[in-house]
GROMACS .gro file of C-alpha atoms in nm:
model
  400
    1MET     CA    1   7.493  12.141  10.585
    2GLN     CA    2   7.740  12.381  10.420
    3ILE     CA    3   8.068  12.272  10.574
    4THR     CA    4   8.313  12.446  10.345
    5ASP     CA    5   8.342  12.748  10.122
    6LEU     CA    6   8.257  12.642   9.766
    7ALA     CA    7   8.503  12.884   9.604
    8THR     CA    8   8.787  12.750   9.819
    9GLU     CA    9   8.680  12.394   9.745
   10GLN     CA   10   8.691  12.447   9.371
   11LYS     CA   11   9.056  12.550   9.394
   12LEU     CA   12   9.146  12.210   9.536
   13LEU     CA   13   9.264  11.928   9.314
   14PRO     CA   14   8.958  11.695   9.299
   15LEU     CA   15   9.172  11.402   9.410
   16LEU     CA   16   9.239  11.580   9.741
   17ARG     CA   17   8.884  11.683   9.828
   18GLN     CA   18   8.788  11.370  10.023
   19ALA     CA   19   8.989  11.077  10.158
   20PHE     CA   20   8.811  10.811   9.954
   21ARG     CA   21   8.947  10.959   9.633
   22PRO     CA   22   9.325  10.904   9.673
   23MET     CA   23   9.298  10.612   9.916
   24PHE     CA   24   9.062  10.407   9.698
   25LEU     CA   25   9.246  10.485   9.375
   26PHE     CA   26   9.597  10.424   9.506
   27GLY     CA   27   9.494  10.133   9.727
   28ALA     CA   28   9.316   9.947   9.446
   29ALA     CA   29   9.600  10.009   9.199
   30PHE     CA   30   9.857   9.899   9.456
   31SER     CA   31   9.668   9.578   9.531
   32ALA     CA   32   9.664   9.482   9.161
   33ILE     CA   33  10.038   9.556   9.125
   34ALA     CA   34  10.130   9.380   9.449
   35MET     CA   35   9.926   9.072   9.365
   36LEU     CA   36  10.077   9.054   9.016
   37LEU     CA   37  10.429   9.076   9.161
   38TRP     CA   38  10.340   8.805   9.412
   39GLY     CA   39  10.207   8.576   9.139
   40LEU     CA   40  10.510   8.630   8.915
   41THR     CA   41  10.737   8.552   9.211
   42LEU     CA   42  10.550   8.232   9.297
   43ALA     CA   43  10.576   8.118   8.935
   44GLY     CA   44  10.949   8.191   8.931
   45HIS     CA   45  10.926   8.453   8.656
   46ILE     CA   46  11.085   8.724   8.870
   47GLN     CA   47  11.305   8.735   9.179
   48LEU     CA   48  11.146   8.990   9.407
   49LYS     CA   49  11.367   9.116   9.690
   50PRO     CA   50  11.158   9.349   9.905
   51PHE     CA   51  11.218   9.452  10.264
   52ALA     CA   52  11.261   9.149  10.495
   53ASN     CA   53  11.143   8.871  10.260
   54VAL     CA   54  10.877   8.802  10.000
   55LEU     CA   55  10.640   8.615  10.234
   56PHE     CA   56  10.652   8.897  10.489
   57TRP     CA   57  10.602   9.155  10.215
   58HIS     CA   58  10.297   8.981  10.067
   59SER     CA   59  10.111   8.928  10.394
   60HIS     CA   60  10.211   9.267  10.534
   61GLU     CA   61  10.133   9.476  10.227
   62MET     CA   62   9.797   9.321  10.148
   63LEU     CA   63   9.691   9.405  10.505
   64PHE     CA   64   9.874   9.721  10.606
   65GLY     CA   65   9.922   9.855  10.255
   66PHE     CA   66   9.603   9.769  10.066
   67VAL     CA   67   9.337   9.702  10.334
   68ALA     CA   68   9.458   9.984  10.561
   69ALA     CA   69   9.435  10.236  10.276
   70ILE     CA   70   9.074  10.144  10.201
   71VAL     CA   71   8.975  10.142  10.570
   72ILE     CA   72   9.121  10.490  10.614
   73GLY     CA   73   8.962  10.614  10.293
   74PHE     CA   74   8.625  10.491  10.418
   75LEU     CA   75   8.654  10.623  10.775
   76LEU     CA   76   8.795  10.966  10.690
   77THR     CA   77   8.514  11.010  10.438
   78ALA     CA   78   8.236  10.879  10.663
   79VAL     CA   79   8.339  11.104  10.953
   80GLN     CA   80   8.219  11.406  10.755
   81ASN     CA   81   7.869  11.258  10.736
   82TRP     CA   82   7.879  11.150  11.101
   83THR     CA   83   7.983  11.489  11.239
   84GLY     CA   84   7.896  11.756  10.982
   85LEU     CA   85   8.255  11.885  11.012
   86ARG     CA   86   8.496  11.901  10.719
   87ALA     CA   87   8.697  11.581  10.692
   88PRO     CA   88   9.072  11.583  10.607
   89HIS     CA   89   9.131  11.737  10.265
   90GLY     CA   90   9.389  11.940  10.081
   91LYS     CA   91   9.728  11.948  10.253
   92SER     CA   92   9.638  11.709  10.535
   93LEU     CA   93   9.503  11.455  10.287
   94LEU     CA   94   9.809  11.500  10.066
   95PHE     CA   95  10.031  11.436  10.368
   96ILE     CA   96   9.870  11.106  10.468
   97SER     CA   97   9.859  10.994  10.103
   98LEU     CA   98  10.232  11.059  10.063
   99LEU     CA   99  10.302  10.894  10.398
  100TRP     CA  100  10.117  10.582  10.285
  101LEU     CA  101  10.292  10.583   9.946
  102SER     CA  102  10.636  10.632  10.107
  103ALA     CA  103  10.582  10.323  10.321
  104ARG     CA  104  10.487  10.116  10.017
  105LEU     CA  105  10.801  10.224   9.829
  106LEU     CA  106  11.026  10.160  10.129
  107LEU     CA  107  10.888   9.811  10.179
  108LEU     CA  108  10.921   9.724   9.811
  109PHE     CA  109  11.264   9.875   9.743
  110GLY     CA  110  11.415   9.926  10.091
  111GLN     CA  111  11.574   9.587  10.144
  112SER     CA  112  11.907   9.752  10.235
  113LEU     CA  113  11.757  10.027  10.454
  114PRO     CA  114  11.765  10.018  10.835
  115LEU     CA  115  11.465   9.843  10.987
  116TYR     CA  116  11.389  10.135  11.219
  117LEU     CA  117  11.349  10.372  10.922
  118VAL     CA  118  11.108  10.150  10.731
  119ALA     CA  119  10.912  10.065  11.046
  120ALA     CA  120  10.892  10.428  11.163
  121VAL     CA  121  10.742  10.550  10.836
  122ASP     CA  122  10.501  10.259  10.800
  123LEU     CA  123  10.389  10.248  11.164
  124SER     CA  124  10.311  10.621  11.171
  125PHE     CA  125  10.035  10.601  10.908
  126LEU     CA  126   9.749  10.455  11.112
  127PRO     CA  127   9.810  10.663  11.430
  128VAL     CA  128   9.822  10.985  11.225
  129CYS     CA  129   9.495  10.889  11.057
  130ALA     CA  130   9.345  10.790  11.394
  131ALA     CA  131   9.425  11.140  11.526
  132LEU     CA  132   9.263  11.303  11.223
  133LEU     CA  133   8.957  11.084  11.275
  134ALA     CA  134   8.940  11.151  11.649
  135ILE     CA  135   8.938  11.531  11.624
  136PRO     CA  136   8.591  11.576  11.465
  137LEU     CA  137   8.447  11.283  11.663
  138ILE     CA  138   8.555  11.436  11.994
  139LYS     CA  139   8.445  11.786  11.894
  140THR     CA  140   8.093  11.664  11.822
  141GLY     CA  141   8.072  11.403  12.099
  142GLN     CA  142   8.030  11.113  11.859
  143GLN     CA  143   8.064  10.841  12.123
  144ARG     CA  144   7.917  10.572  11.898
  145ASN     CA  145   8.204  10.593  11.649
  146LEU     CA  146   8.495  10.658  11.886
  147PHE     CA  147   8.568  10.284  11.904
  148PHE     CA  148   8.731  10.312  11.560
  149ILE     CA  149   9.022  10.497  11.725
  150PRO     CA  150   9.140  10.211  11.952
  151LEU     CA  151   9.069   9.970  11.666
  152LEU     CA  152   9.317  10.158  11.443
  153LEU     CA  153   9.570  10.162  11.728
  154LEU     CA  154   9.525   9.786  11.776
  155LEU     CA  155   9.594   9.742  11.404
  156THR     CA  156   9.912   9.946  11.456
  157ALA     CA  157  10.011   9.710  11.738
  158CYS     CA  158   9.960   9.413  11.504
  159ASN     CA  159  10.179   9.586  11.246
  160ALA     CA  160  10.447   9.650  11.509
  161LEU     CA  161  10.438   9.283  11.606
  162MET     CA  162  10.528   9.189  11.249
  163TYR     CA  163  10.832   9.421  11.261
  164ILE     CA  164  10.936   9.272  11.596
  165GLY     CA  165  10.923   8.933  11.426
  166VAL     CA  166  11.156   9.064  11.155
  167THR     CA  167  11.393   9.211  11.414
  168TYR     CA  168  11.435   8.881  11.598
  169ASN     CA  169  11.384   8.655  11.295
  170ARG     CA  170  11.071   8.511  11.455
  171TYR     CA  171  10.828   8.390  11.191
  172ASP     CA  172  10.575   8.305  11.462
  173LEU     CA  173  10.559   8.671  11.569
  174MET     CA  174  10.520   8.787  11.209
  175GLN     CA  175  10.235   8.541  11.164
  176LEU     CA  176  10.078   8.641  11.496
  177GLY     CA  177  10.078   9.005  11.386
  178SER     CA  178   9.920   8.934  11.048
  179GLN     CA  179   9.663   8.689  11.187
  180ASN     CA  180   9.556   8.934  11.458
  181ALA     CA  181   9.516   9.204  11.195
  182ILE     CA  182   9.291   8.968  10.999
  183TRP     CA  183   9.069   8.909  11.304
  184LEU     CA  184   9.046   9.283  11.362
  185VAL     CA  185   8.954   9.361  11.002
  186THR     CA  186   8.702   9.076  11.008
  187LEU     CA  187   8.547   9.233  11.317
  188LEU     CA  188   8.543   9.572  11.143
  189MET     CA  189   8.367   9.420  10.840
  190ALA     CA  190   8.112   9.254  11.068
  191ILE     CA  191   8.041   9.584  11.247
  192VAL     CA  192   8.023   9.809  10.941
  193GLY     CA  193   7.842   9.549  10.731
  194GLY     CA  194   7.585   9.503  11.003
  195ARG     CA  195   7.521   9.877  11.003
  196VAL     CA  196   7.494   9.939  10.630
  197LEU     CA  197   7.373   9.618  10.464
  198PRO     CA  198   7.015   9.627  10.599
  199MET     CA  199   6.983   9.993  10.494
  200PHE     CA  200   7.147   9.942  10.154
  201THR     CA  201   6.928   9.639  10.087
  202ALA     CA  202   6.607   9.820  10.182
  203ASN     CA  203   6.692  10.123   9.969
  204GLY     CA  204   6.817   9.922   9.671
  205THR     CA  205   6.526   9.676   9.660
  206GLN     CA  206   6.250   9.911   9.778
  207THR     CA  207   6.160   9.676  10.062
  208LYS     CA  208   6.119   9.724  10.435
  209LYS     CA  209   6.444   9.752  10.629
  210VAL     CA  210   6.524   9.452  10.846
  211GLU     CA  211   6.548   9.577  11.203
  212ALA     CA  212   6.840   9.463  11.413
  213MET     CA  213   6.805   9.193  11.677
  214VAL     CA  214   7.016   9.339  11.956
  215TRP     CA  215   7.093   9.009  12.127
  216LEU     CA  216   7.202   8.849  11.800
  217ASP     CA  217   7.425   9.141  11.701
  218ARG     CA  218   7.587   9.152  12.043
  219ALA     CA  219   7.640   8.777  12.053
  220ALA     CA  220   7.787   8.761  11.700
  221LEU     CA  221   8.021   9.057  11.749
  222GLY     CA  222   8.106   8.943  12.101
  223SER     CA  223   8.220   8.605  11.969
  224LEU     CA  224   8.445   8.780  11.716
  225TRP     CA  225   8.592   9.001  11.988
  226LEU     CA  226   8.661   8.688  12.195
  227ILE     CA  227   8.835   8.521  11.900
  228PHE     CA  228   9.054   8.829  11.856
  229VAL     CA  229   9.143   8.852  12.226
  230LEU     CA  230   9.232   8.483  12.248
  231HIS     CA  231   9.464   8.517  11.948
  232PHE     CA  232   9.607   8.861  12.034
  233PHE     CA  233   9.726   8.743  12.375
  234ALA     CA  234   9.824   8.398  12.237
  235LEU     CA  235   9.575   8.228  12.470
  236SER     CA  236   9.418   8.004  12.208
  237LYS     CA  237   9.705   7.757  12.230
  238TYR     CA  238   9.617   7.689  12.595
  239LEU     CA  239   9.259   7.589  12.516
  240PRO     CA  240   9.156   7.242  12.392
  241PRO     CA  241   9.115   7.230  12.014
  242LEU     CA  242   8.752   7.124  12.052
  243ALA     CA  243   8.682   7.432  12.265
  244MET     CA  244   8.824   7.655  11.992
  245SER     CA  245   8.629   7.460  11.732
  246GLY     CA  246   8.311   7.519  11.930
  247LEU     CA  247   8.381   7.893  11.960
  248PHE     CA  248   8.440   7.927  11.587
  249ALA     CA  249   8.131   7.719  11.509
  250LEU     CA  250   7.917   7.937  11.737
  251SER     CA  251   8.057   8.255  11.582
  252ALA     CA  252   7.996   8.118  11.231
  253LEU     CA  253   7.636   8.027  11.320
  254LEU     CA  254   7.557   8.365  11.477
  255THR     CA  255   7.713   8.556  11.188
  256ALA     CA  256   7.528   8.341  10.934
  257LEU     CA  257   7.198   8.410  11.110
  258ARG     CA  258   7.265   8.785  11.077
  259CYS     CA  259   7.336   8.738  10.705
  260LEU     CA  260   7.027   8.527  10.652
  261ARG     CA  261   6.799   8.791  10.802
  262TRP     CA  262   6.916   9.045  10.541
  263LYS     CA  263   6.759   8.839  10.257
  264ILE     CA  264   7.027   8.803   9.993
  265TRP     CA  265   6.766   8.656   9.754
  266LEU     CA  266   6.614   9.003   9.711
  267THR     CA  267   6.939   9.141   9.567
  268VAL     CA  268   6.998   8.928   9.257
  269LYS     CA  269   6.924   9.216   9.017
  270VAL     CA  270   7.137   9.473   9.201
  271PRO     CA  271   7.515   9.413   9.160
  272LEU     CA  272   7.608   9.663   9.433
  273LEU     CA  273   7.399   9.457   9.674
  274TRP     CA  274   7.455   9.092   9.585
  275SER     CA  275   7.829   9.152   9.575
  276LEU     CA  276   7.820   9.292   9.930
  277HIS     CA  277   7.600   9.010  10.055
  278LEU     CA  278   7.827   8.743   9.904
  279ALA     CA  279   8.129   8.911  10.060
  280TYR     CA  280   7.963   8.910  10.402
  281TRP     CA  281   7.873   8.542  10.368
  282CYS     CA  282   8.246   8.469  10.336
  283ILE     CA  283   8.286   8.564  10.704
  284PRO     CA  284   8.080   8.275  10.845
  285LEU     CA  285   8.236   8.052  10.579
  286GLY     CA  286   8.587   8.138  10.699
  287LEU     CA  287   8.484   8.091  11.063
  288ALA     CA  288   8.332   7.753  10.979
  289LEU     CA  289   8.654   7.645  10.807
  290TYR     CA  290   8.852   7.737  11.119
  291SER     CA  291   8.604   7.541  11.329
  292ALA     CA  292   8.653   7.237  11.108
  293ARG     CA  293   9.032   7.282  11.119
  294TYR     CA  294   9.034   7.284  11.502
  295ALA     CA  295   8.807   6.978  11.497
  296GLY     CA  296   9.072   6.786  11.302
  297VAL     CA  297   8.952   6.822  10.943
  298ASN     CA  298   9.240   6.843  10.695
  299ILE     CA  299   9.211   7.214  10.618
  300SER     CA  300   9.525   7.426  10.617
  301ASN     CA  301   9.543   7.758  10.800
  302SER     CA  302   9.613   7.924  10.464
  303ILE     CA  303   9.285   7.801  10.313
  304ALA     CA  304   9.072   7.911  10.609
  305LEU     CA  305   9.257   8.242  10.630
  306HIS     CA  306   9.208   8.323  10.261
  307ALA     CA  307   8.833   8.270  10.293
  308LEU     CA  308   8.844   8.580  10.514
  309THR     CA  309   9.106   8.775  10.317
  310ALA     CA  310   9.062   8.693   9.948
  311GLY     CA  311   8.693   8.616  10.005
  312ALA     CA  312   8.540   8.855  10.258
  313MET     CA  313   8.794   9.140  10.246
  314GLY     CA  314   8.865   9.130   9.874
  315SER     CA  315   8.500   9.118   9.775
  316MET     CA  316   8.362   9.357  10.036
  317ILE     CA  317   8.630   9.617   9.970
  318LEU     CA  318   8.565   9.612   9.595
  319SER     CA  319   8.190   9.639   9.645
  320MET     CA  320   8.213   9.914   9.906
  321MET     CA  321   8.458  10.114   9.694
  322ALA     CA  322   8.228  10.085   9.394
  323ARG     CA  323   7.934  10.216   9.598
  324VAL     CA  324   8.108  10.480   9.810
  325SER     CA  325   8.295  10.622   9.509
  326LEU     CA  326   7.965  10.686   9.331
  327GLY     CA  327   7.766  10.808   9.629
  328HIS     CA  328   8.026  11.048   9.768
  329SER     CA  329   8.113  11.189   9.426
  330GLY     CA  330   7.750  11.288   9.365
  331ARG     CA  331   7.670  11.020   9.109
  332MET     CA  332   7.383  10.773   9.081
  333LEU     CA  333   7.436  10.436   9.246
  334LYS     CA  334   7.450  10.253   8.914
  335PRO     CA  335   7.800  10.123   8.842
  336HIS     CA  336   7.929  10.050   8.495
  337THR     CA  337   7.799   9.711   8.380
  338ILE     CA  338   8.154   9.575   8.361
  339MET     CA  339   8.180   9.606   8.740
  340SER     CA  340   7.952   9.304   8.769
  341LEU     CA  341   8.231   9.110   8.598
  342ALA     CA  342   8.481   9.257   8.844
  343PHE     CA  343   8.268   9.142   9.139
  344LEU     CA  344   8.250   8.791   8.993
  345LEU     CA  345   8.624   8.784   8.919
  346VAL     CA  346   8.728   8.868   9.273
  347MET     CA  347   8.486   8.607   9.410
  348ALA     CA  348   8.623   8.352   9.161
  349ALA     CA  349   8.974   8.438   9.282
  350ALA     CA  350   8.868   8.362   9.639
  351ILE     CA  351   8.708   8.031   9.540
  352SER     CA  352   9.017   7.931   9.347
  353ARG     CA  353   9.243   8.024   9.641
  354THR     CA  354   9.037   7.826   9.892
  355VAL     CA  355   8.792   7.565   9.762
  356PHE     CA  356   8.986   7.454   9.454
  357ILE     CA  357   9.318   7.423   9.637
  358TRP     CA  358   9.149   7.224   9.912
  359LEU     CA  359   8.972   6.984   9.673
  360TRP     CA  360   9.251   6.949   9.415
  361PRO     CA  361   9.583   7.023   9.592
  362ALA     CA  362   9.788   6.863   9.313
  363GLN     CA  363   9.705   7.165   9.094
  364THR     CA  364   9.781   7.422   9.363
  365MET     CA  365  10.002   7.638   9.143
  366GLN     CA  366   9.736   7.658   8.871
  367TRP     CA  367   9.472   7.757   9.127
  368LEU     CA  368   9.706   8.017   9.275
  369TRP     CA  369   9.760   8.168   8.934
  370LEU     CA  370   9.387   8.166   8.865
  371GLY     CA  371   9.333   8.346   9.194
  372VAL     CA  372   9.603   8.601   9.118
  373GLY     CA  373   9.464   8.661   8.770
  374GLY     CA  374   9.108   8.708   8.893
  375TRP     CA  375   9.217   8.955   9.160
  376VAL     CA  376   9.442   9.157   8.929
  377LEU     CA  377   9.174   9.182   8.660
  378ALA     CA  378   8.900   9.275   8.909
  379TYR     CA  379   9.093   9.557   9.071
  380THR     CA  380   9.236   9.679   8.741
  381LEU     CA  381   8.880   9.711   8.613
  382TYR     CA  382   8.792   9.918   8.918
  383VAL     CA  383   9.088  10.151   8.860
  384LEU     CA  384   9.003  10.196   8.492
  385VAL     CA  385   8.630  10.252   8.546
  386TYR     CA  386   8.660  10.474   8.852
  387PHE     CA  387   8.966  10.681   8.761
  388PRO     CA  388   8.751  10.958   8.607
  389VAL     CA  389   8.507  10.938   8.899
  390LEU     CA  390   8.781  10.981   9.160
  391THR     CA  391   8.981  11.249   8.980
  392THR     CA  392   8.708  11.487   8.862
  393PRO     CA  393   8.474  11.721   9.057
  394ARG     CA  394   8.124  11.623   9.160
  395PRO     CA  395   7.883  11.680   8.869
  396ASP     CA  396   7.639  11.858   9.103
  397GLY     CA  397   7.899  12.120   9.194
  398ARG     CA  398   7.881  12.047   9.568
  399PRO     CA  399   8.191  12.015   9.788
  400GLY     CA  400   8.361  11.679   9.816
   0.00000   0.00000   0.00000
């Protein structure tokens, strides 16, 4: 479908032709820089003084800086395929890119600025993007994808909760906001992964697509929604630990059954596939760790949490960016061979941040540094390999 005038399109800076271009490039580069600064701070090599405090900055920026950028890049690119209408580009895309960048600079260097100023700029990003996403969906009656709008607004509420925690010096509220955001993003990964992984696997391995089992999908996603609701309204603390353990165990089992049906063993020769499958498997792993934690096993919240963040989010985002960047820029779905190393590095970072710290806590700082190093190298490789892909026109001359 011809959705834009080609002559007009060619006048646009390639970076501003589709949302995945600036959001993936800036988001990946920011994550490498932010993680490096975090690692240097932990090791005592620098004294970072961002807005609020270093712990707030790290948890907030990896979620609402890095992850939010990639989510928006993905959604505002996908909406063009969903609706056949031109997605945000040009001036509107430049505006949201600058809005996102302004928030990152304010949070890193705005320690002396008024809280309301920093919060206003940062909190406006997701609602503005939600509006841009809603317009084509509503115009074309895309009911199936409208749920992304309230999801983005719920993420904004989680972000606001973190700022409320800063206002009243309530670490519990900051943590509640970040944890709720993690449950929401986990749910988003489960939904999107469930849609695309069977199709990607079938196309990439030339095998028959695994058809969805409706009851299993509904049960797995329903359990994740329940986990989010219980945490969002702080109801989990009123339930017996064994009840929460059972809920997490059930959710882990249902999610693992979905993963198992997609046949990861078929993907060993296709890096864009095995990396996605491994990332998805980190979701039931993280849920299982939370189940064990509620059952009384000596597993810290940080370890279970990072199975979902460093493991599932870090790996799935890198894999999806590598695939989407090629597909939507008109290139073959064959990434540079060095990206296989990047996929392994980010997974190694997750293992170091979770399994190694749990098994050998005496060497925690070494494992943290290994995790930081793996992440920084993985995302730096993405930036270096994909910079020309994201900043040059499609080789086939088509819009986008």
